[in-house]
Amino acid sequence: MEISKPEFLQLYYYLLLTRAVEERVTVLYRQGRIAGGVYTSHGMEAISVGYACALQSDDIAAPFHRDMGAFLVRGITPGEIVAQYLGKRTGPTKGKDGNVHLGDLNRGIFAFVSHLADNLPVAVGAALAFKLRGESRVVVTNTGDGGTSRGDFHEALNLASVRKLPVIFFCNNNQYAYSTPLHHQMAIQDVVERAKAYAIPGEIVDGNDVAAIYLMAQSAIQRARAGGGPTFIECKTMRMHGHSEHDSAKYVPRELLEEWKKKDPILKAEQSLKQLGYVDDVELLEVRKRVEKDIEAAVEFAEQSPLPEGPETLEGVYAETLVEVLA
Amino acid sequence: MEISKPEFLQLYYYLLLTRAVEERVTVLYRQGRIAGGVYTSHGMEAISVGYACALQSDDIAAPFHRDMGAFLVRGITPGEIVAQYLGKRTGPTKGKDGNVHLGDLNRGIFAFVSHLADNLPVAVGAALAFKLRGESRVVVTNTGDGGTSRGDFHEALNLASVRKLPVIFFCNNNQYAYSTPLHHQMAIQDVVERAKAYAIPGEIVDGNDVAAIYLMAQSAIQRARAGGGPTFIECKTMRMHGHSEHDSAKYVPRELLEEWKKKDPILKAEQSLKQLGYVDDVELLEVRKRVEKDIEAAVEFAEQSPLPEGPETLEGVYAETLVEVLA
Amino acid sequence: MMTTAVAHEVTYLEAISEALDEEMSQDERVFLLGEDIGPYGGAFRITEGFQEKYGEWRVFDTPLSESGIVGAAIGAAMMGMRPIVEMQFADFISCAFDQITEMAAKNHYRWGAAVPMVIRAPYGGGVHGGPFHSVCPEAWFFHTPGLKLVAPSTAYDAKGLLKSAIRDNNPVLYFEHKFLYRRVKETLPPEDFFVPIGEAEIKRKGRDLSVITYGAMVHIALEAAEQLDQEGIDLEVVDLRTLSPLDRHTIVDSVGKTSKVIVLHEATKTGGIGAEISALLAEECFSSLDAPILRIAAPDTPVPYSPPLEEFFLPKARDVIAAARQLVAY
Amino acid sequence: MMTTAVAHEVTYLEAISEALDEEMSQDERVFLLGEDIGPYGGAFRITEGFQEKYGEWRVFDTPLSESGIVGAAIGAAMMGMRPIVEMQFADFISCAFDQITEMAAKNHYRWGAAVPMVIRAPYGGGVHGGPFHSVCPEAWFFHTPGLKLVAPSTAYDAKGLLKSAIRDNNPVLYFEHKFLYRRVKETLPPEDFFVPIGEAEIKRKGRDLSVITYGAMVHIALEAAEQLDQEGIDLEVVDLRTLSPLDRHTIVDSVGKTSKVIVLHEATKTGGIGAEISALLAEECFSSLDAPILRIAAPDTPVPYSPPLEEFFLPKARDVIAAARQLVAY
Ligand SMILES: Cc1ncc(C[n+]2csc(CCOP(=O)(O)OP(=O)(O)O)c2C)c(N)n1
Ligand SMILES: Cc1ncc(C[n+]2csc(CCOP(=O)(O)OP(=O)(O)O)c2C)c(N)n1
Ligand SMILES: [Mg+2]
Ligand SMILES: [Mg+2]
């Protein structure tokens, strides 16, 4: 499969935007402006950008905590994201939740919960709805290497496979779960081995190669739409920052980070874009500038947004029961 | 590996005893003498008899609900078992729990809880204790095909493998989980495929061949004792009765049952015993007579045992704190 | 399945089947998932014949994965379906605890996505199920904002509450008492009817003393009331029907009128839902209370298996009678 | 790790480390398992240096599997070990709910096999953790017979209760409040000491009114007491310390003396442990009560993230003061 220039430029834009949003959020965090924790996808942006760009507008993304790219691609604005981090009323959770615990059904993206792997059965359920209604929509979800150790991972993949549901499981293998290296997490070398237990086709892809991820997502999505059932895609990558921004990650060997730094997904995308003859430096600079502007606007939007007021705490525990339904 | 005559005769005795105890319990159930449910291992006795006979006295068995043989081999008397079913004070749970929800630490056998697969992480934990203390003891546990779909199965096997713990996972694949056939339970053909997800060596064995199971258990146990870590053993078998004795199992094709009836583990053991020249019909009859006597004694013991009295309900919620420890 | 075109007597169990059947035939979004609910019709045969009628997808057997299927129901609910999950026994809901409390309960609060889902949980003792087939787990979920909890005591309420639960836009845990399945019967009206979630019902009006209860214990309270009537003690029996959100109004009103109260449930005492009722009354009805608030509940132990133990464990009409006499004499 | 040979000031967090260290060095059976507790020393650095001191097996990093590791701890405990599981945050205990309630809690009752295990659960709000890093989950387990629940409020209690929990022969859930980790300090005696499980402590003696509370709210109550003192209102502050089994005696005695009571906790109100305290008092202290039993607790919502919302959510000293004034005037 080939990737066209507009497609690649879109991927590139979102890679940059993701990096920029997270970097700005990190700065705000260091300034003490963000009350809660900040977990970035620095160095792994290709994964969620790649899979999200492969989705159609009525598909669903059910991301995990290092999938900033997916939120942006699905149309959550950088302003909303910064507002979410700042606990503002204009964030998609209106201050109810923090960091990337946000979602929007209208934009086809589920809100993650902290409890790792909980998002996977839920993603499977969305795919089940599509199957039940005979729609050709698909769901893409993601988990870390650590998250695959939880029971919900197992139950989700098994159910998806038994019922051949249109759901694609990404696994963001960044070699650590917080401080725990892969070999304390599982005895297998490649997380993709797990897929065999469910007879789910498994693939390994370079997690820093946005084009490869995009293309692989596309083909898995196509298969799923056609009734071929789930696919499991392991993205080999590296967590380049600490687990969260307060973690210096001393437990990660420096050489490992040095090595992976050279494989940075943005660098890699720029090289490919040039190799393919799609862009020159001038064009790249334009994208950068566009992103910078987007970020400035986002921060301004977020900063000018109001905080929620105390009594709003009490709102929204229950969804209202639709009157016409119970009539 | 060869199996000696005394070993095989022991296996045979426990096969018969298991069948006989369960048959008698079923009769009591039909007579309305047993308040709760009765789940038998009819036709699958070889599995728990086989693995339990391969254990040493200080090893641990962590059985599931169709492992009557394991209880008997570990030294729970038939009388105690019938007493347990009748809710008598002389049952190992003193009436607190029913059917095969019984155990005894002194005899190295854990009590199962209904929640399927919950026993697996617990078995792993016992193996962890052995490893921590540098003991060469092992744990054998068992699950049904259905039980392997639960998250605790996944978490248990993963932990056991990462830490190379001395635990052997049997899987009693009897092709149904209650009314649910295997293909609605998992998309793989053989449950043993699940072991690959943990890099645990997997084996398939004829679940109706007690000698084969015994020998396979022995070699897995040996490996585990020597620090080689866990093994997963799938026993192909068939549930010959309903899920419990109130279930007529109409959902199971009759032909399937007819076919498996010919492979009955007791028949099979008798054939092998004769082929090996270990016994003649007279000796077989002697074993049968011994079992009959055991059963009569058991029923008498159980029937003459007292029921617990109401206020005993309140006993035993907490273990007492040892005074010398807190001194 | 039964036809519901005319007034007809049904058991509590049949009432549940009817509710499912009616809602499934009226609303395509409703579907059922759980263990052995398809060809087998469920451990209690509540969905017998459903798969034939509604097809392999609207009634389907899942793998043995309580957490996974509750999670899947949540996802499907967010996509506009109205899933109903059957727990084979309520006891196994412990395996799905995390998805219920973390995902289902908090979803709408956090980001406005409704989770219209029902979890049916056959619960309760008296059927010799032992520690793992008898539990009353409702209080585990009572402390979790965002869930609705209902627990009918009659065939009418069983049907009406389940229909309301299915049409509710929130996750509803539907506690159906196994002991009542075939033991209570009632003639139900032929037309569609609903019992609103959040409304208790006074099952017996009385002057002297209120008994606040739900589930199988409603019948224990009514039995006690009948006997006490002969002694001239007039019990009011309030059936909560919905446990969350509580109908504080009806509870407070009843006790405001009678001034004396027994809180009764089958679940173990400490930390049970009865504690909240007592606390509510001690807070809001203090000035009208003429006696201590007595709670009658199972002792703080697992549910034992052996019949004499289970007999001892379960609250009885005689316990209510003794407490009522004590309160009247107070 | 700190040496404990002399009297020394430690934080609540350090007190926890000390208890672990002392018990591990005195008893080979004690070992730790959890996520990131090894080289990293745990999310809150409570086990920093432990792996170096005790080796890779007595302090080990597990896969991300709360249910699996609690199950494993149960198995090891039955084999004579004394495992201590660290939940990275108490919130994730929902994933291990089933093993705790079905396996650990019922084991001894069913077949006499003790499960001497501790689960450490860093809990509570005030640290801007949002809905999944702030929860007070203690009431989820309060209704489950067979578990012990403790929740210290001071460094002394944190150490003494943890040491007792480790030596207890039952599964103990140890709720350590994250907000207190570095905010409370105390000079601890040099010698081995224990705070017995099951005993509340009167943290402040008072005449007019009892506040029954635990955890971080003890400090809120004491703060309120100090301010009320200036108005001539004399608060008694009862710190439960152990939530299960409750020290009914101390609670009842205190209220018997003061005749008025506020029940205070950070957990959400409905179905919280405070409900049981109220119910207990409404049952056993009715004749000595001079006013309604007031509960102060968080509202029935998830814990919101944004600072103004969390501020609104958490009970404050001013709430206690207002309630106390109201009760005194009653
Ligand atoms: C059930 C659960 N247990 C523990 C945690 C705490 N925790 C948050 S992230 C994390 C590590 C996650 O590792 P991984 O799944 O590999 O994702 P990564 O952060 O490496 O992208 C842990 C242990 C959690 N969020 N959920
Ligand atoms: C967690 C859980 N869910 C549901 C049940 C109800 N149940 C009891 S046995 C059973 C089927 C078990 O099938 P399998 O594991 O294959 O064992 P088998 O009975 O076939 O030997 C079910 C669904 C249970 N005991 N535990
Ligand atoms: Mg990772
Ligand atoms: Mg089976």
PDB file of C-alpha atoms in Angstrom, chain D residues 84-278:
ATOM      1  CA  ILE D  84       1.745  -7.695  52.305  1.00  0.00           C
ATOM      2  CA  VAL D  85       0.257  -6.506  49.044  1.00  0.00           C
ATOM      3  CA  GLU D  86       0.612  -2.898  48.014  1.00  0.00           C
ATOM      4  CA  MET D  87      -2.152  -1.457  45.906  1.00  0.00           C
ATOM      5  CA  GLN D  88      -0.552   1.383  43.990  1.00  0.00           C
ATOM      6  CA  PHE D  89      -3.662   3.383  44.777  1.00  0.00           C
ATOM      7  CA  ALA D  90      -6.578   2.128  46.828  1.00  0.00           C
ATOM      8  CA  ASP D  91      -8.776   2.790  43.817  1.00  0.00           C
ATOM      9  CA  PHE D  92      -7.380  -0.252  42.035  1.00  0.00           C
ATOM     10  CA  ILE D  93      -8.590  -2.544  44.777  1.00  0.00           C
ATOM     11  CA  SER D  94     -11.812  -2.768  42.772  1.00  0.00           C
ATOM     12  CA  CYS D  95      -9.904  -5.084  40.438  1.00  0.00           C
ATOM     13  CA  ALA D  96      -9.168  -7.449  43.326  1.00  0.00           C
ATOM     14  CA  PHE D  97     -12.595  -7.214  44.889  1.00  0.00           C
ATOM     15  CA  ASP D  98     -13.575 -10.769  44.081  1.00  0.00           C
ATOM     16  CA  GLN D  99     -10.486 -12.402  45.571  1.00  0.00           C
ATOM     17  CA  ILE D 100     -10.846 -10.304  48.707  1.00  0.00           C
ATOM     18  CA  THR D 101     -14.532 -10.887  49.356  1.00  0.00           C
ATOM     19  CA  GLU D 102     -14.918 -14.454  48.090  1.00  0.00           C
ATOM     20  CA  MET D 103     -11.601 -16.091  48.797  1.00  0.00           C
ATOM     21  CA  ALA D 104      -9.844 -14.215  51.591  1.00  0.00           C
ATOM     22  CA  ALA D 105     -12.854 -13.208  53.664  1.00  0.00           C
ATOM     23  CA  LYS D 106     -14.673 -16.537  53.673  1.00  0.00           C
ATOM     24  CA  ASN D 107     -11.766 -18.930  53.854  1.00  0.00           C
ATOM     25  CA  HIS D 108     -11.430 -19.349  57.583  1.00  0.00           C
ATOM     26  CA  TYR D 109     -15.147 -19.507  58.127  1.00  0.00           C
ATOM     27  CA  ARG D 110     -15.601 -22.227  55.542  1.00  0.00           C
ATOM     28  CA  TRP D 111     -12.770 -24.576  56.291  1.00  0.00           C
ATOM     29  CA  GLY D 112     -10.636 -23.130  59.033  1.00  0.00           C
ATOM     30  CA  ALA D 113      -7.707 -22.050  56.904  1.00  0.00           C
ATOM     31  CA  ALA D 114      -6.439 -18.701  58.130  1.00  0.00           C
ATOM     32  CA  VAL D 115      -5.343 -16.026  55.668  1.00  0.00           C
ATOM     33  CA  PRO D 116      -2.863 -13.772  57.466  1.00  0.00           C
ATOM     34  CA  MET D 117      -2.441 -11.131  54.812  1.00  0.00           C
ATOM     35  CA  VAL D 118      -2.294  -7.355  54.690  1.00  0.00           C
ATOM     36  CA  ILE D 119      -3.403  -5.238  51.765  1.00  0.00           C
ATOM     37  CA  ARG D 120      -2.065  -1.713  51.932  1.00  0.00           C
ATOM     38  CA  ALA D 121      -4.371   0.716  50.227  1.00  0.00           C
ATOM     39  CA  PRO D 122      -3.227   4.344  49.801  1.00  0.00           C
ATOM     40  CA  TYR D 123      -6.556   6.124  49.753  1.00  0.00           C
ATOM     41  CA  GLY D 124      -8.360   9.400  49.998  1.00  0.00           C
ATOM     42  CA  GLY D 125      -8.657  12.787  48.387  1.00  0.00           C
ATOM     43  CA  GLY D 126      -7.254  16.234  48.761  1.00  0.00           C
ATOM     44  CA  VAL D 127      -4.381  15.472  46.419  1.00  0.00           C
ATOM     45  CA  HIS D 128      -6.103  16.369  43.138  1.00  0.00           C
ATOM     46  CA  GLY D 129      -6.166  12.782  42.011  1.00  0.00           C
ATOM     47  CA  GLY D 130      -9.584  12.928  40.387  1.00  0.00           C
ATOM     48  CA  PRO D 131     -12.158  10.138  40.241  1.00  0.00           C
ATOM     49  CA  PHE D 132      -9.641   7.286  40.072  1.00  0.00           C
ATOM     50  CA  HIS D 133      -6.888   8.295  42.454  1.00  0.00           C
ATOM     51  CA  SER D 134      -8.858   9.649  45.391  1.00  0.00           C
ATOM     52  CA  VAL D 135     -11.456   7.159  46.402  1.00  0.00           C
ATOM     53  CA  CYS D 136     -12.267   6.145  49.978  1.00  0.00           C
ATOM     54  CA  PRO D 137     -13.291   2.537  49.313  1.00  0.00           C
ATOM     55  CA  GLU D 138     -13.481   1.243  52.868  1.00  0.00           C
ATOM     56  CA  ALA D 139     -17.263   0.830  52.933  1.00  0.00           C
ATOM     57  CA  TRP D 140     -17.074  -1.565  49.991  1.00  0.00           C
ATOM     58  CA  PHE D 141     -15.466  -4.044  52.353  1.00  0.00           C
ATOM     59  CA  PHE D 142     -17.199  -3.119  55.563  1.00  0.00           C
ATOM     60  CA  HIS D 143     -20.192  -5.285  54.715  1.00  0.00           C
ATOM     61  CA  THR D 144     -18.043  -8.387  54.193  1.00  0.00           C
ATOM     62  CA  PRO D 145     -17.634 -10.559  57.286  1.00  0.00           C
ATOM     63  CA  GLY D 146     -14.169 -12.008  57.734  1.00  0.00           C
ATOM     64  CA  LEU D 147     -12.161  -8.928  56.830  1.00  0.00           C
ATOM     65  CA  LYS D 148     -10.520  -6.510  59.210  1.00  0.00           C
ATOM     66  CA  LEU D 149     -10.269  -2.865  58.194  1.00  0.00           C
ATOM     67  CA  VAL D 150      -7.987  -0.305  59.770  1.00  0.00           C
ATOM     68  CA  ALA D 151      -7.453   3.362  58.946  1.00  0.00           C
ATOM     69  CA  PRO D 152      -4.889   5.228  61.057  1.00  0.00           C
ATOM     70  CA  SER D 153      -4.826   8.996  61.400  1.00  0.00           C
ATOM     71  CA  THR D 154      -1.462   9.549  63.082  1.00  0.00           C
ATOM     72  CA  ALA D 155       2.084   8.357  62.569  1.00  0.00           C
ATOM     73  CA  TYR D 156       1.916   6.439  65.836  1.00  0.00           C
ATOM     74  CA  ASP D 157      -1.248   4.625  64.863  1.00  0.00           C
ATOM     75  CA  ALA D 158       0.019   4.095  61.331  1.00  0.00           C
ATOM     76  CA  LYS D 159       3.017   2.226  62.644  1.00  0.00           C
ATOM     77  CA  GLY D 160       1.330   0.447  65.512  1.00  0.00           C
ATOM     78  CA  LEU D 161      -1.655  -0.670  63.487  1.00  0.00           C
ATOM     79  CA  LEU D 162       0.422  -1.893  60.592  1.00  0.00           C
ATOM     80  CA  LYS D 163       2.542  -3.980  62.920  1.00  0.00           C
ATOM     81  CA  SER D 164      -0.583  -5.453  64.455  1.00  0.00           C
ATOM     82  CA  ALA D 165      -2.085  -6.052  61.031  1.00  0.00           C
ATOM     83  CA  ILE D 166       0.975  -7.979  59.924  1.00  0.00           C
ATOM     84  CA  ARG D 167       0.765 -10.159  63.025  1.00  0.00           C
ATOM     85  CA  ASP D 168      -2.956 -10.687  62.747  1.00  0.00           C
ATOM     86  CA  ASN D 169      -4.113 -14.035  61.446  1.00  0.00           C
ATOM     87  CA  ASN D 170      -6.820 -12.551  59.279  1.00  0.00           C
ATOM     88  CA  PRO D 171      -6.917 -10.600  56.054  1.00  0.00           C
ATOM     89  CA  VAL D 172      -6.499  -6.957  57.026  1.00  0.00           C
ATOM     90  CA  LEU D 173      -7.130  -4.058  54.693  1.00  0.00           C
ATOM     91  CA  TYR D 174      -4.889  -1.237  55.761  1.00  0.00           C
ATOM     92  CA  PHE D 175      -6.166   2.120  54.559  1.00  0.00           C
ATOM     93  CA  GLU D 176      -3.361   4.670  54.609  1.00  0.00           C
ATOM     94  CA  HIS D 177      -4.430   8.183  53.799  1.00  0.00           C
ATOM     95  CA  LYS D 178      -2.346   9.785  51.073  1.00  0.00           C
ATOM     96  CA  PHE D 179      -3.132  13.287  52.268  1.00  0.00           C
ATOM     97  CA  LEU D 180      -1.535  12.527  55.626  1.00  0.00           C
ATOM     98  CA  TYR D 181       1.648  10.917  54.261  1.00  0.00           C
ATOM     99  CA  ARG D 182       3.836  13.943  54.656  1.00  0.00           C
ATOM    100  CA  ARG D 183       1.491  16.242  56.500  1.00  0.00           C
ATOM    101  CA  VAL D 184       1.447  14.593  59.901  1.00  0.00           C
ATOM    102  CA  LYS D 185       4.526  13.929  61.988  1.00  0.00           C
ATOM    103  CA  GLU D 186       5.137  12.561  65.433  1.00  0.00           C
ATOM    104  CA  THR D 187       7.897  11.434  67.725  1.00  0.00           C
ATOM    105  CA  LEU D 188       7.698   7.696  68.113  1.00  0.00           C
ATOM    106  CA  PRO D 189       9.022   5.614  70.993  1.00  0.00           C
ATOM    107  CA  PRO D 190      12.154   3.628  70.266  1.00  0.00           C
ATOM    108  CA  GLU D 191      10.796   0.251  71.269  1.00  0.00           C
ATOM    109  CA  ASP D 192       8.489  -2.145  69.471  1.00  0.00           C
ATOM    110  CA  PHE D 193       4.918  -1.005  69.966  1.00  0.00           C
ATOM    111  CA  PHE D 194       1.556  -2.105  68.710  1.00  0.00           C
ATOM    112  CA  VAL D 195      -1.825  -0.503  68.386  1.00  0.00           C
ATOM    113  CA  PRO D 196      -4.366  -3.248  68.879  1.00  0.00           C
ATOM    114  CA  ILE D 197      -6.852  -3.833  66.100  1.00  0.00           C
ATOM    115  CA  GLY D 198     -10.394  -3.245  67.310  1.00  0.00           C
ATOM    116  CA  GLU D 199      -9.753  -0.339  69.656  1.00  0.00           C
ATOM    117  CA  ALA D 200     -10.846   3.189  68.960  1.00  0.00           C
ATOM    118  CA  GLU D 201      -9.091   6.058  70.684  1.00  0.00           C
ATOM    119  CA  ILE D 202     -10.421   9.266  72.100  1.00  0.00           C
ATOM    120  CA  LYS D 203      -8.105  11.742  70.470  1.00  0.00           C
ATOM    121  CA  ARG D 204      -9.641  14.608  72.408  1.00  0.00           C
ATOM    122  CA  LYS D 205     -11.770  14.382  75.490  1.00  0.00           C
ATOM    123  CA  GLY D 206     -14.817  16.605  75.551  1.00  0.00           C
ATOM    124  CA  ARG D 207     -18.094  17.163  77.322  1.00  0.00           C
ATOM    125  CA  ASP D 208     -20.636  18.553  74.928  1.00  0.00           C
ATOM    126  CA  LEU D 209     -20.607  16.553  71.810  1.00  0.00           C
ATOM    127  CA  SER D 210     -18.900  13.517  70.295  1.00  0.00           C
ATOM    128  CA  VAL D 211     -17.436  13.461  66.826  1.00  0.00           C
ATOM    129  CA  ILE D 212     -16.939   9.902  65.630  1.00  0.00           C
ATOM    130  CA  THR D 213     -14.496   9.808  62.768  1.00  0.00           C
ATOM    131  CA  TYR D 214     -11.318   8.292  61.303  1.00  0.00           C
ATOM    132  CA  GLY D 215      -8.506   8.906  58.834  1.00  0.00           C
ATOM    133  CA  ALA D 216      -7.816  12.400  57.567  1.00  0.00           C
ATOM    134  CA  MET D 217     -11.066  13.653  59.052  1.00  0.00           C
ATOM    135  CA  VAL D 218      -9.685  13.207  62.571  1.00  0.00           C
ATOM    136  CA  HIS D 219      -7.566  16.260  61.905  1.00  0.00           C
ATOM    137  CA  ILE D 220     -10.549  18.165  60.577  1.00  0.00           C
ATOM    138  CA  ALA D 221     -12.437  17.293  63.746  1.00  0.00           C
ATOM    139  CA  LEU D 222      -9.560  18.398  65.935  1.00  0.00           C
ATOM    140  CA  GLU D 223      -9.281  21.640  64.025  1.00  0.00           C
ATOM    141  CA  ALA D 224     -12.997  22.248  64.530  1.00  0.00           C
ATOM    142  CA  ALA D 225     -12.670  21.352  68.208  1.00  0.00           C
ATOM    143  CA  GLU D 226      -9.993  23.943  68.730  1.00  0.00           C
ATOM    144  CA  GLN D 227     -12.090  26.675  67.185  1.00  0.00           C
ATOM    145  CA  LEU D 228     -15.218  25.616  69.039  1.00  0.00           C
ATOM    146  CA  ASP D 229     -13.310  25.624  72.275  1.00  0.00           C
ATOM    147  CA  GLN D 230     -13.205  29.384  71.988  1.00  0.00           C
ATOM    148  CA  GLU D 231     -16.990  29.421  71.893  1.00  0.00           C
ATOM    149  CA  GLY D 232     -17.133  27.238  74.952  1.00  0.00           C
ATOM    150  CA  ILE D 233     -18.188  24.158  73.011  1.00  0.00           C
ATOM    151  CA  ASP D 234     -16.215  21.145  74.141  1.00  0.00           C
ATOM    152  CA  LEU D 235     -15.882  18.473  71.466  1.00  0.00           C
ATOM    153  CA  GLU D 236     -14.909  14.890  72.090  1.00  0.00           C
ATOM    154  CA  VAL D 237     -13.119  13.379  69.113  1.00  0.00           C
ATOM    155  CA  VAL D 238     -13.272   9.618  68.775  1.00  0.00           C
ATOM    156  CA  ASP D 239     -10.850   8.177  66.232  1.00  0.00           C
ATOM    157  CA  LEU D 240     -12.116   4.767  65.239  1.00  0.00           C
ATOM    158  CA  ARG D 241      -8.725   3.608  63.925  1.00  0.00           C
ATOM    159  CA  THR D 242     -10.216   0.192  63.287  1.00  0.00           C
ATOM    160  CA  LEU D 243     -13.308   0.171  61.079  1.00  0.00           C
ATOM    161  CA  SER D 244     -13.963  -3.531  61.222  1.00  0.00           C
ATOM    162  CA  PRO D 245     -14.544  -4.939  63.742  1.00  0.00           C
ATOM    163  CA  LEU D 246     -15.907  -1.707  65.180  1.00  0.00           C
ATOM    164  CA  ASP D 247     -15.122  -0.715  68.730  1.00  0.00           C
ATOM    165  CA  ARG D 248     -18.788  -0.371  69.615  1.00  0.00           C
ATOM    166  CA  HIS D 249     -17.983   0.044  73.259  1.00  0.00           C
ATOM    167  CA  THR D 250     -15.949   3.218  72.928  1.00  0.00           C
ATOM    168  CA  ILE D 251     -18.457   4.735  70.527  1.00  0.00           C
ATOM    169  CA  VAL D 252     -21.431   3.995  72.733  1.00  0.00           C
ATOM    170  CA  ASP D 253     -19.609   5.164  75.869  1.00  0.00           C
ATOM    171  CA  SER D 254     -18.627   8.456  74.363  1.00  0.00           C
ATOM    172  CA  VAL D 255     -22.111   9.264  73.154  1.00  0.00           C
ATOM    173  CA  GLY D 256     -23.575   7.977  76.399  1.00  0.00           C
ATOM    174  CA  LYS D 257     -21.546  10.678  78.053  1.00  0.00           C
ATOM    175  CA  THR D 258     -22.032  13.596  75.651  1.00  0.00           C
ATOM    176  CA  SER D 259     -25.575  12.790  74.425  1.00  0.00           C
ATOM    177  CA  LYS D 260     -24.950  14.455  71.095  1.00  0.00           C
ATOM    178  CA  VAL D 261     -23.010  13.224  68.148  1.00  0.00           C
ATOM    179  CA  ILE D 262     -21.660  14.014  64.726  1.00  0.00           C
ATOM    180  CA  VAL D 263     -20.473  11.186  62.525  1.00  0.00           C
ATOM    181  CA  LEU D 264     -17.834  12.409  60.115  1.00  0.00           C
ATOM    182  CA  HIS D 265     -16.068  10.814  57.200  1.00  0.00           C
ATOM    183  CA  GLU D 266     -14.516  11.682  53.899  1.00  0.00           C
ATOM    184  CA  ALA D 267     -16.159   8.851  52.013  1.00  0.00           C
ATOM    185  CA  THR D 268     -19.438   9.666  50.312  1.00  0.00           C
ATOM    186  CA  LYS D 269     -22.405   9.763  52.602  1.00  0.00           C
ATOM    187  CA  THR D 270     -24.916   7.157  51.476  1.00  0.00           C
ATOM    188  CA  GLY D 271     -23.952   3.706  52.600  1.00  0.00           C
ATOM    189  CA  GLY D 272     -20.769   4.930  54.207  1.00  0.00           C
ATOM    190  CA  ILE D 273     -19.395   3.572  57.448  1.00  0.00           C
ATOM    191  CA  GLY D 274     -20.979   6.522  59.172  1.00  0.00           C
ATOM    192  CA  ALA D 275     -24.387   5.004  58.468  1.00  0.00           C
ATOM    193  CA  GLU D 276     -23.470   2.010  60.599  1.00  0.00           C
ATOM    194  CA  ILE D 277     -22.256   4.223  63.426  1.00  0.00           C
ATOM    195  CA  SER D 278     -25.488   6.187  63.336  1.00  0.00           C
TER     196      SER D 278
END
